[in-house]
Coordinates of C-alpha atoms and ligand atoms in Angstrom, one line a residue:
X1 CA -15.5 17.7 17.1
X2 CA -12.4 17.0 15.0
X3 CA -12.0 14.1 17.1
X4 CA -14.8 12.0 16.7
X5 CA -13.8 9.9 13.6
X6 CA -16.5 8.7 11.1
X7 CA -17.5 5.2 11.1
X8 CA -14.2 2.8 10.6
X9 CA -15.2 0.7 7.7
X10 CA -11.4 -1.6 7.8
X11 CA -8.9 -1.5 10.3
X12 CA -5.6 -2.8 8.5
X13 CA -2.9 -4.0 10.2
X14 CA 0.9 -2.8 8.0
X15 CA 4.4 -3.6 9.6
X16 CA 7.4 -2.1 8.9
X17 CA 10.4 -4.5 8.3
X18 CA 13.9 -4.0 7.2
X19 CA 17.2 -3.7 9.0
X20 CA 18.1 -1.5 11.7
X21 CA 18.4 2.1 11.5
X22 CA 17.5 2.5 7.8
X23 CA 14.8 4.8 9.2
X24 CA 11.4 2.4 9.6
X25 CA 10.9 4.4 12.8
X26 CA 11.4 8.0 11.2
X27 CA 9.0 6.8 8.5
X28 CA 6.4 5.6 10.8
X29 CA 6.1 8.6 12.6
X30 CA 6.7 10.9 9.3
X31 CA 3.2 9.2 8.2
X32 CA 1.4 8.5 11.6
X33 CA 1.9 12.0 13.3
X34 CA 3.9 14.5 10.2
X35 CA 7.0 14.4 12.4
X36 CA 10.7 13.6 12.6
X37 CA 12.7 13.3 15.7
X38 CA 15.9 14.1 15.4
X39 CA 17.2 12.4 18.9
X40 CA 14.9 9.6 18.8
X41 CA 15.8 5.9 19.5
X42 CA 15.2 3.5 21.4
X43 CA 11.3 3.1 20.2
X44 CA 11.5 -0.1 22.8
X45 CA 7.6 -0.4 23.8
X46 CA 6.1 1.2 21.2
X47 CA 4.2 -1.3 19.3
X48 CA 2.1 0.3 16.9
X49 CA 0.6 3.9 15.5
X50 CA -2.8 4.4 14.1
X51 CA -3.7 6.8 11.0
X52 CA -7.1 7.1 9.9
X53 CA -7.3 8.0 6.0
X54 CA -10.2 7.9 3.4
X55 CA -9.3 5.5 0.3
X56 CA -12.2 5.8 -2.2
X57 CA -14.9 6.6 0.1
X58 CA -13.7 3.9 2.6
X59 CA -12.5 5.4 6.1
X60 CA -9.7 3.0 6.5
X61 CA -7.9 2.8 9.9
X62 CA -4.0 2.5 9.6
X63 CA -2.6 0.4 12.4
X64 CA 1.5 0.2 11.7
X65 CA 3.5 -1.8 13.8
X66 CA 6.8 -1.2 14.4
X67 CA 9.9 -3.7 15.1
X68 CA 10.5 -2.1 18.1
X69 CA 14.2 -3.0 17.8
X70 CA 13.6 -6.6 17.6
X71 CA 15.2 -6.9 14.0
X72 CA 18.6 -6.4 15.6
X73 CA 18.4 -9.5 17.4
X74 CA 16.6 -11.1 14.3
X75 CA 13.6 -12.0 16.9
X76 CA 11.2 -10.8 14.3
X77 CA 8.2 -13.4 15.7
X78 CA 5.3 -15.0 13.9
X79 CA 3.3 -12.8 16.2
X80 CA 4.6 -9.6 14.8
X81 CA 3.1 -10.8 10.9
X82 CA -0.1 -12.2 12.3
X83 CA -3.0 -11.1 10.2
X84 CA -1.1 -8.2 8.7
X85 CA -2.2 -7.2 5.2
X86 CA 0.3 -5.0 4.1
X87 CA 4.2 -4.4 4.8
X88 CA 6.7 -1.7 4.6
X89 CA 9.9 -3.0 3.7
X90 CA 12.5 -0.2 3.7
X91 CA 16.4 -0.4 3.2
X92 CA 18.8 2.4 3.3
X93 CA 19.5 4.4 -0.3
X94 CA 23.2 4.9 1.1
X95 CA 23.9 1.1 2.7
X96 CA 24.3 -1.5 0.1
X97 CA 24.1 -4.4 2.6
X98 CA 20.5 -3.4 4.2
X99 CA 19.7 -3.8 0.4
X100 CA 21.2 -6.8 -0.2
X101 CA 19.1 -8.1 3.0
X102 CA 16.3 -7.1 1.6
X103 CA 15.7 -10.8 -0.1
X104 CA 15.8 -12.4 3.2
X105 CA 13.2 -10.3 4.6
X106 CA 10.9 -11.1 1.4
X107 CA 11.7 -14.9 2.3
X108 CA 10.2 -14.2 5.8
X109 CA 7.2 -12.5 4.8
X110 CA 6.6 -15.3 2.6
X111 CA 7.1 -17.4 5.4
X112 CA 5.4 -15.8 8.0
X113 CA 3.0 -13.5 6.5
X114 CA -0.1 -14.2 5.1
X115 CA 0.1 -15.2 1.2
X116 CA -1.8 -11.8 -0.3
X117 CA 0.2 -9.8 2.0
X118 CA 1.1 -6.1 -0.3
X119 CA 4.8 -5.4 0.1
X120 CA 6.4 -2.0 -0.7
X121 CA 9.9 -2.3 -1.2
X122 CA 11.1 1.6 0.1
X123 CA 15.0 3.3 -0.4
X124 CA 14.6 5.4 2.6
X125 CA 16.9 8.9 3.0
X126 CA 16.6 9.7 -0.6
X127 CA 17.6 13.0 0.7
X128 CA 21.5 11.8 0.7
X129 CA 22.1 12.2 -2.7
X130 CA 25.6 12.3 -2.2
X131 CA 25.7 9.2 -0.1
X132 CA 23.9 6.9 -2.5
X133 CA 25.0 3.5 -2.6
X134 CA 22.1 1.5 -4.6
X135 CA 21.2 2.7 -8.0
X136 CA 17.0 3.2 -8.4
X137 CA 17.4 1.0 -11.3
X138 CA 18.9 -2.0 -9.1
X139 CA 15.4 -1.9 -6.6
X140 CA 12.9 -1.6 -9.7
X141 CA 14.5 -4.4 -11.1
X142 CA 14.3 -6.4 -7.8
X143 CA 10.9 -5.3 -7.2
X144 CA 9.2 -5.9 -10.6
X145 CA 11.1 -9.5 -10.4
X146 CA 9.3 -10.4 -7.2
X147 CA 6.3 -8.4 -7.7
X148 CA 6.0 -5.5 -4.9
X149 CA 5.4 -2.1 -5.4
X150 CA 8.5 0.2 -5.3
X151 CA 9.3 4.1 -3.9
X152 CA 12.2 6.1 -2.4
X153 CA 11.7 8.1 0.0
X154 CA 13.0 10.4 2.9
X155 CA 11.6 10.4 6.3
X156 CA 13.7 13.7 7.0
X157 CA 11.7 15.6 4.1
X158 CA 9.0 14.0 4.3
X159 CA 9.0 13.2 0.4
X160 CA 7.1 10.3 -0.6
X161 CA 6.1 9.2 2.5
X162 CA 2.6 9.5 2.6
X163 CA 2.3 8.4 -1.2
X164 CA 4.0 5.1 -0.1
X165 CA 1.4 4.4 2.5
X166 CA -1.4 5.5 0.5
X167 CA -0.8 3.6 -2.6
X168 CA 0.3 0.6 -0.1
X169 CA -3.0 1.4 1.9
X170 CA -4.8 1.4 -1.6
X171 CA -3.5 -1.8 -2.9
X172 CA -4.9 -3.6 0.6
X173 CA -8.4 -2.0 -0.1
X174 CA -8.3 -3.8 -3.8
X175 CA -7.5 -6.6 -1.9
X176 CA -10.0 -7.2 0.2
X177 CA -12.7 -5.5 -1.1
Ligands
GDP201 P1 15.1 2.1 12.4 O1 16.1 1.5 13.3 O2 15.0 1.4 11.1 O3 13.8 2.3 13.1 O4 15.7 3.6 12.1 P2 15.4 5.0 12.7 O5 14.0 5.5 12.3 O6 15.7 5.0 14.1 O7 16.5 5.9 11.9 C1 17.9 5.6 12.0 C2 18.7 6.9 11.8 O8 18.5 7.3 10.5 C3 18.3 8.0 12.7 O9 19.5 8.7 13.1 C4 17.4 8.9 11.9 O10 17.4 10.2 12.3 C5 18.0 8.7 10.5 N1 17.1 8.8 9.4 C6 15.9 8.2 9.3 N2 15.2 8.5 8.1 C7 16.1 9.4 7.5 C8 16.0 10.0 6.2 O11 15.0 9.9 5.5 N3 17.0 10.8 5.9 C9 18.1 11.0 6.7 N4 19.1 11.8 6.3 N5 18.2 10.4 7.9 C10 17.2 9.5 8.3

C-alpha cells in the first residue's frame, strides 16, 4: 500500500518565518502537497504539514510549521521555535522592506531558536521578474555574512521549492547525525 510509510528514522521539525504575504504559506503547500492556491488565506488553524522524504538512505519526516498569521501581530512565541532544527526564512523578491526585515527575524531565531538551528534565507516569487526589487547579489551577500544557506524561488511555479527544502532538510541530517 502506497500508504504505509517505511520506518521514520527522524522526524524534524522546520518553520517558516518571514513577513506576511511574501508567500511562506504558498511555499509550504508547494513542498508539502505540489499545490498552489490561488484564493487561499487565512491559513488560521493550520499549524503544521508533514512530508516524508529519503535523504541518503534516511526516511526523514518533514513536519513544517506555519505562522499561521501570527507574524502580523509579531506574536511569533517561544513555543512556535521549540525544538525546531531547521527554518525557512523567506522575503518577497519584489518588496524591499520584507527584506530589509529579514535581520530582525535572524535576531529572533538567534534568540529563540535553538543555537544549530539551519536557516535558509529564500526570495520567494522569483517569477516577477519585472517586479524585482532586491538584487540576488544583495541576499548572497547577507547570507554568506551571517552564514545561512540562500535560494529564490517561486511558490507559483514551483521552481526551487523542493530543492530549498531538500538541501535545508539535508543540512539538518549532517547535523544531527
Ligand atoms: P504568507 O502570508 O507569507 O503565508 O503569504 P501567502 O502564502 O498567503 O501568499 C501571499 C500572496 O502572494 C498570495 O496572494 C499568493 O498567491 C502570492 N504568492 C505566494 N507565492 C507566490 C509566488 O511564488 N509568485 C507569485 N507571483 N505570487 C505568490
Amino acid at each position: 500500500d502506497y500508504d504505509v510509510q517505511e520506518k521514520i528514522d527522524y522526524v524534524f521539525k522546520v518553520v517558516v518565518i518571514g513577513d506576511s504575504a511574501v508567500g511562506k504559506t504558498q511555499i509550504l503547500s508547494r513542498f508539502a502537497k505540489n499545490e498552489f492556491c490561488f484564493d487561499s488565506k487565512s491559513t488560521i488553524g493550520v499549524e503544521f504539514q508533514t512530508r516524508t522524504v529519503t535523504i541518503n538512505g534516511k526516511v526523514i519526516k518533514a513536519q513544517i510549521w506555519d505562522t499561521a498569521g501570527q507574524e502580523r501581530y509579531r506574536a511569533v512565541t517561544s513555543a512556535y521555535y521549540r525544538g525546531a532544527l531547521g527554518a525557512m526564512l523567506v522575503y518577497d523578491i519584489t518588496k524591499r522592506q520584507s527584506f530589509d526585515h529579514v535581520a530582525r527575524w535572524v535576531e529572533e531565531l538567534r534568540a529563540h531558536a535553538d543555537s544549530s538551528i539551519v536557516i535558509m534565507l529564500v526570495g520567494n516569487k522569483a517569477d516577477l521578474v519585472d517586479q524585482r526589487m532586491v538584487p540576488t547579489e544583495d541576499a548572497v551577500e547577507f547570507a554568506e555574512d551571517q552564514g545561512l544557506f540562500f535560494s529564490e524561488t517561486s511558490a507559483l511555479s514551483g521552481d526551487n521549492v523542493e530543492s530549498a527544502f531538500l538541501k535545508l532538510l539535508e543540512e539538518i541530517n549532517r547535523v544531527v547525525s
